[in-house]
mmCIF file of C-alpha atoms and ligand atoms in Angstrom:
data_model
loop_
_atom_site.group_PDB
_atom_site.id
_atom_site.type_symbol
_atom_site.label_atom_id
_atom_site.label_comp_id
_atom_site.label_asym_id
_atom_site.label_seq_id
_atom_site.Cartn_x
_atom_site.Cartn_y
_atom_site.Cartn_z
ATOM 1 C CA MET A 473 -3.181 -21.038 -16.705
ATOM 2 C CA SER A 474 -2.672 -17.636 -18.361
ATOM 3 C CA ASN A 475 0.336 -15.534 -17.442
ATOM 4 C CA SER A 476 -1.724 -12.893 -15.636
ATOM 5 C CA SER A 477 -3.484 -15.489 -13.511
ATOM 6 C CA LYS A 478 -0.128 -17.064 -12.717
ATOM 7 C CA GLU A 479 1.000 -13.648 -11.536
ATOM 8 C CA THR A 480 -2.069 -13.362 -9.345
ATOM 9 C CA VAL A 481 -1.462 -16.781 -7.820
ATOM 10 C CA TYR A 482 2.184 -15.871 -7.215
ATOM 11 C CA LYS A 483 1.130 -12.650 -5.437
ATOM 12 C CA GLU A 484 -1.401 -14.567 -3.370
ATOM 13 C CA TYR A 485 1.268 -17.030 -2.282
ATOM 14 C CA LYS A 486 3.793 -14.325 -1.394
ATOM 15 C CA LEU A 487 1.347 -12.001 0.357
ATOM 16 C CA GLU A 488 -0.512 -14.655 2.325
ATOM 17 C CA GLY A 489 2.701 -16.452 3.155
ATOM 18 C CA PRO A 490 3.741 -20.107 2.815
ATOM 19 C CA ARG A 491 2.080 -21.121 6.098
ATOM 20 C CA ARG A 492 -1.295 -19.874 5.003
ATOM 21 C CA PHE A 493 -0.859 -21.479 1.584
ATOM 22 C CA LYS A 494 0.001 -24.795 3.250
ATOM 23 C CA ARG A 495 -3.059 -24.654 5.471
ATOM 24 C CA LYS A 496 -5.369 -23.790 2.575
ATOM 25 C CA TYR A 497 -3.820 -26.429 0.360
ATOM 26 C CA GLU A 498 -4.224 -29.111 2.990
ATOM 27 C CA GLU A 499 -7.869 -28.172 3.498
ATOM 28 C CA LYS A 500 -8.619 -28.667 -0.196
ATOM 29 C CA HIS A 501 -6.127 -31.330 -1.216
ATOM 30 C CA GLU A 502 -3.861 -33.563 0.807
ATOM 31 C CA GLU A 503 -1.188 -33.145 3.447
ATOM 32 C CA VAL A 504 1.919 -31.365 2.199
ATOM 33 C CA THR A 505 4.787 -33.846 2.266
ATOM 34 C CA ASP A 506 7.189 -32.134 -0.129
ATOM 35 C CA THR A 507 8.518 -28.630 0.650
ATOM 36 C CA VAL A 508 5.843 -25.937 0.599
ATOM 37 C CA ILE A 509 7.436 -24.106 -2.307
ATOM 38 C CA ASN A 510 7.606 -27.296 -4.420
ATOM 39 C CA THR A 511 3.989 -28.043 -3.611
ATOM 40 C CA PHE A 512 3.035 -24.509 -4.592
ATOM 41 C CA LEU A 513 4.895 -24.718 -7.912
ATOM 42 C CA LYS A 514 3.356 -28.075 -8.771
ATOM 43 C CA TYR A 515 -0.126 -26.966 -7.788
ATOM 44 C CA SER A 516 0.022 -23.612 -9.584
ATOM 45 C CA GLY A 517 1.728 -24.842 -12.749
ATOM 46 C CA ILE A 518 4.337 -22.116 -12.373
ATOM 47 C CA SER A 519 7.791 -23.230 -13.541
ATOM 48 C CA SER A 520 10.858 -22.367 -11.476
ATOM 49 C CA ASP A 521 11.982 -20.005 -14.247
ATOM 50 C CA GLU A 522 8.648 -18.193 -14.155
ATOM 51 C CA TYR A 523 8.847 -18.074 -10.371
ATOM 52 C CA ALA A 524 12.336 -16.516 -10.557
ATOM 53 C CA GLU A 525 11.018 -13.967 -13.043
ATOM 54 C CA PHE A 526 8.094 -13.053 -10.740
ATOM 55 C CA GLU A 527 10.509 -12.687 -7.841
ATOM 56 C CA LYS A 528 12.523 -10.197 -9.860
ATOM 57 C CA THR A 529 9.439 -8.195 -10.753
ATOM 58 C CA TYR A 530 7.428 -8.289 -7.528
ATOM 59 C CA LEU A 531 9.463 -9.412 -4.523
ATOM 60 C CA GLU A 532 10.612 -5.979 -3.482
ATOM 61 C CA SER A 533 7.175 -4.385 -3.620
ATOM 62 C CA VAL A 534 5.586 -7.447 -2.004
ATOM 63 C CA LYS A 535 7.975 -7.041 0.932
ATOM 64 C CA LYS A 536 6.945 -3.408 1.254
ATOM 65 C CA VAL A 537 3.194 -3.937 1.018
ATOM 66 C CA LYS A 538 2.877 -7.179 2.976
ATOM 67 C CA PRO A 539 3.173 -5.551 6.438
ATOM 68 C CA LYS A 540 0.353 -3.191 5.437
ATOM 69 C CA CYS A 541 -2.002 -6.100 4.715
ATOM 70 C CA THR A 542 -3.898 -5.933 7.992
ATOM 71 C CA GLU A 543 -6.819 -8.267 8.520
ATOM 72 C CA LYS A 544 -9.375 -5.443 8.239
ATOM 73 C CA ARG A 545 -7.916 -4.143 4.969
ATOM 74 C CA VAL A 546 -7.666 -7.583 3.390
ATOM 75 C CA GLU A 547 -11.210 -8.413 4.456
ATOM 76 C CA GLY A 548 -12.548 -5.060 3.204
ATOM 77 C CA PHE A 549 -10.847 -5.360 -0.169
ATOM 78 C CA ARG A 550 -12.005 -8.968 -0.490
ATOM 79 C CA LYS A 551 -15.625 -7.970 0.103
ATOM 80 C CA ALA A 552 -15.443 -4.944 -2.188
ATOM 81 C CA THR A 553 -13.795 -6.703 -5.142
ATOM 82 C CA GLY A 554 -14.954 -10.301 -4.752
ATOM 83 C CA SER A 555 -11.384 -11.449 -5.342
ATOM 84 C CA ASN A 556 -8.427 -12.333 -3.133
ATOM 85 C CA GLY A 557 -8.205 -9.510 -0.573
ATOM 86 C CA PHE A 558 -4.417 -9.597 -0.300
ATOM 87 C CA VAL A 559 -3.930 -9.239 -4.052
ATOM 88 C CA ALA A 560 -6.684 -6.619 -4.408
ATOM 89 C CA PHE A 561 -5.131 -4.534 -1.637
ATOM 90 C CA TYR A 562 -1.624 -4.982 -3.060
ATOM 91 C CA ASP A 563 -2.683 -4.008 -6.593
ATOM 92 C CA TRP A 564 -4.534 -0.959 -5.276
ATOM 93 C CA TYR A 565 -1.580 0.134 -3.141
ATOM 94 C CA VAL A 566 0.932 -0.212 -5.962
ATOM 95 C CA SER A 567 -1.359 1.697 -8.351
ATOM 96 C CA GLN A 568 -1.337 4.722 -6.033
ATOM 97 C CA GLY A 569 2.180 5.618 -7.155
ATOM 98 C CA GLN A 570 3.726 6.410 -3.766
ATOM 99 C CA ALA A 571 2.351 9.941 -3.513
ATOM 100 C CA CYS A 572 -0.264 11.754 -1.435
ATOM 101 C CA GLY A 573 -3.624 11.516 -3.221
ATOM 102 C CA TYR A 574 -4.546 15.013 -2.023
ATOM 103 C CA CYS A 575 -1.472 17.211 -2.445
ATOM 104 C CA GLY A 576 0.731 14.985 -4.599
ATOM 105 C CA ILE A 577 3.883 15.046 -2.482
ATOM 106 C CA SER A 578 5.920 11.910 -3.143
ATOM 107 C CA GLN A 579 7.138 9.427 -0.565
ATOM 108 C CA ASP A 580 10.740 10.293 -1.437
ATOM 109 C CA GLU A 581 10.131 13.990 -0.806
ATOM 110 C CA LEU A 582 8.501 13.164 2.521
ATOM 111 C CA TYR A 583 11.483 11.057 3.534
ATOM 112 C CA GLU A 584 13.701 14.008 2.615
ATOM 113 C CA LEU A 585 11.789 16.276 5.023
ATOM 114 C CA PHE A 586 11.481 13.688 7.774
ATOM 115 C CA SER A 587 15.078 12.480 7.472
ATOM 116 C CA LYS A 588 16.888 11.962 10.739
ATOM 117 C CA GLY A 589 19.978 13.953 9.734
ATOM 118 C CA LYS A 590 20.736 17.646 9.951
ATOM 119 C CA ASN A 591 18.411 18.381 7.015
ATOM 120 C CA LYS A 592 15.430 17.138 8.996
ATOM 121 C CA LYS A 593 12.559 19.640 8.760
ATOM 122 C CA LEU A 594 9.676 17.685 10.282
ATOM 123 C CA PRO A 595 8.260 17.061 12.773
ATOM 124 C CA LEU A 596 8.985 20.352 14.450
ATOM 125 C CA ASN A 597 9.888 18.747 17.763
ATOM 126 C CA ASN A 598 11.329 15.389 18.795
ATOM 127 C CA ALA A 599 7.985 13.668 19.334
ATOM 128 C CA VAL A 600 7.763 10.138 17.998
ATOM 129 C CA LYS A 601 4.220 10.571 16.678
ATOM 130 C CA ARG A 602 4.207 11.073 12.894
ATOM 131 C CA SER A 603 8.014 11.170 12.857
ATOM 132 C CA SER A 604 8.598 8.749 9.969
ATOM 133 C CA GLY A 605 6.909 10.674 7.153
ATOM 134 C CA THR A 606 5.356 7.507 5.775
ATOM 135 C CA LEU A 607 2.279 7.850 3.560
ATOM 136 C CA GLU A 608 -0.839 6.800 5.446
ATOM 137 C CA ILE A 609 -3.807 4.804 4.211
ATOM 138 C CA GLU A 610 -6.870 6.912 4.852
ATOM 139 C CA ARG A 611 -10.513 6.035 4.480
ATOM 140 C CA ARG A 612 -12.318 8.807 2.624
ATOM 141 C CA ASP A 613 -15.819 8.316 3.951
ATOM 142 C CA SER A 614 -15.547 8.384 7.708
ATOM 143 C CA GLU A 615 -19.206 7.353 8.016
ATOM 144 C CA ASN A 616 -18.969 3.925 6.408
ATOM 145 C CA ASN A 617 -15.253 3.603 7.243
ATOM 146 C CA GLU A 618 -14.845 0.783 4.735
ATOM 147 C CA TYR A 619 -11.586 -0.485 3.376
ATOM 148 C CA SER A 620 -12.130 -0.678 -0.396
ATOM 149 C CA PRO A 621 -10.280 0.576 -3.492
ATOM 150 C CA LYS A 622 -12.848 3.355 -3.857
ATOM 151 C CA ASN A 623 -12.887 4.459 -0.255
ATOM 152 C CA CYS A 624 -9.124 4.409 0.403
ATOM 153 C CA ILE A 625 -6.560 7.035 -0.458
ATOM 154 C CA LEU A 626 -2.867 7.429 0.324
ATOM 155 C CA ALA A 627 -2.410 10.598 2.326
ATOM 156 C CA CYS A 628 0.685 12.365 3.572
ATOM 157 C CA PRO A 629 0.873 12.868 7.347
ATOM 158 C CA LEU A 630 0.221 16.606 6.954
ATOM 159 C CA CYS A 631 -2.933 16.300 4.837
ATOM 160 C CA ASN A 632 -4.228 13.458 6.971
ATOM 161 C CA ASN A 633 -3.558 15.228 10.239
ATOM 162 C CA ALA A 634 -4.886 18.615 9.157
ATOM 163 C CA LYS A 635 -8.026 17.296 7.465
ATOM 164 C CA SER A 636 -8.720 14.871 10.232
ATOM 165 C CA ASN A 637 -12.452 14.458 10.775
ATOM 166 C CA LEU A 638 -13.038 18.207 10.550
ATOM 167 C CA ILE A 639 -12.646 19.095 6.867
ATOM 168 C CA ASP A 640 -14.342 17.060 4.150
ATOM 169 C CA GLU A 641 -12.507 15.902 1.059
ATOM 170 C CA ASP A 642 -14.093 18.398 -1.389
ATOM 171 C CA ASN A 643 -13.281 21.401 0.777
ATOM 172 C CA TRP A 644 -9.821 20.063 1.498
ATOM 173 C CA VAL A 645 -9.048 19.833 -2.210
ATOM 174 C CA LEU A 646 -10.704 23.172 -2.973
ATOM 175 C CA LEU A 647 -9.216 25.302 -0.207
ATOM 176 C CA PHE A 648 -6.224 23.687 1.443
ATOM 177 C CA VAL A 649 -4.241 21.606 -1.039
ATOM 178 C CA GLU A 650 -2.542 24.544 -2.775
ATOM 179 C CA PRO A 651 -1.393 26.146 0.501
ATOM 180 C CA MET A 652 -0.159 22.720 1.626
ATOM 181 C CA ARG A 653 1.863 22.405 -1.566
ATOM 182 C CA GLU A 654 3.291 25.896 -0.974
ATOM 183 C CA TYR A 655 4.295 24.891 2.528
ATOM 184 C CA TYR A 656 6.038 21.767 1.221
ATOM 185 C CA LYS A 657 7.818 23.772 -1.502
ATOM 186 C CA LYS A 658 9.091 26.198 1.103
ATOM 187 C CA LEU A 659 10.373 23.401 3.355
ATOM 188 C CA LEU A 660 11.988 21.519 0.476
ATOM 189 C CA GLY A 661 13.374 24.655 -1.149
ATOM 190 C CA LYS A 662 12.211 23.427 -4.565
ATOM 191 C CA ASP A 663 9.150 22.581 -6.647
ATOM 192 C CA LEU A 664 7.306 19.337 -5.964
ATOM 193 C CA GLU A 665 8.053 16.576 -8.460
ATOM 194 C CA ASN A 666 4.344 15.750 -8.979
ATOM 195 C CA PRO A 667 1.662 18.214 -10.134
ATOM 196 C CA ASN A 668 -1.443 18.884 -8.039
ATOM 197 C CA PRO A 669 -3.449 15.608 -8.426
ATOM 198 C CA LYS A 670 -6.664 17.476 -9.135
ATOM 199 C CA ASP A 671 -5.191 19.287 -12.187
HETATM 200 ZN ZN1 LIG B 1407 -0.685 15.604 1.208
#
């Protein structure tokens, strides 16, 4: 097995979870009698050294993305790419670079604004809704509403909330992204680390 396909199999295993791997393995092969991890290593041809290396590279991001792998997203990405939906969704998510696809604000800058301490700027009241500042996974075309790499975008809570289902993507980018960036700059008291994504 090539190194990149070993990586894919590793991601599959980690994202789907050992229980799911065990079930799938037992459907296709025999009952798992050894530990699940040993069975996985034997079956995948991944050595324990390679496994340790993959853990170093991917474990942290896998932990972050795994809770976002909802059934609908995994199923949508599976259909759209014809490959493992967990891995397709994970690879897409990681490739988005932790920034709003519309205005470019980074996740770190959002956390700065939404921090719980005395520097907290948002939200403006103590409501729980949209109080974490986490980037949201938005579907661009609200008609087909599909989860696919093409139809999904990471959006900051402000872009997502303001656009809603009332302003289309082209007009949002054309008319509202610059003012949104100005608003963020004012709140942060500094320039944004990323440029406007459309430039
Ligand atoms: Zn934004």
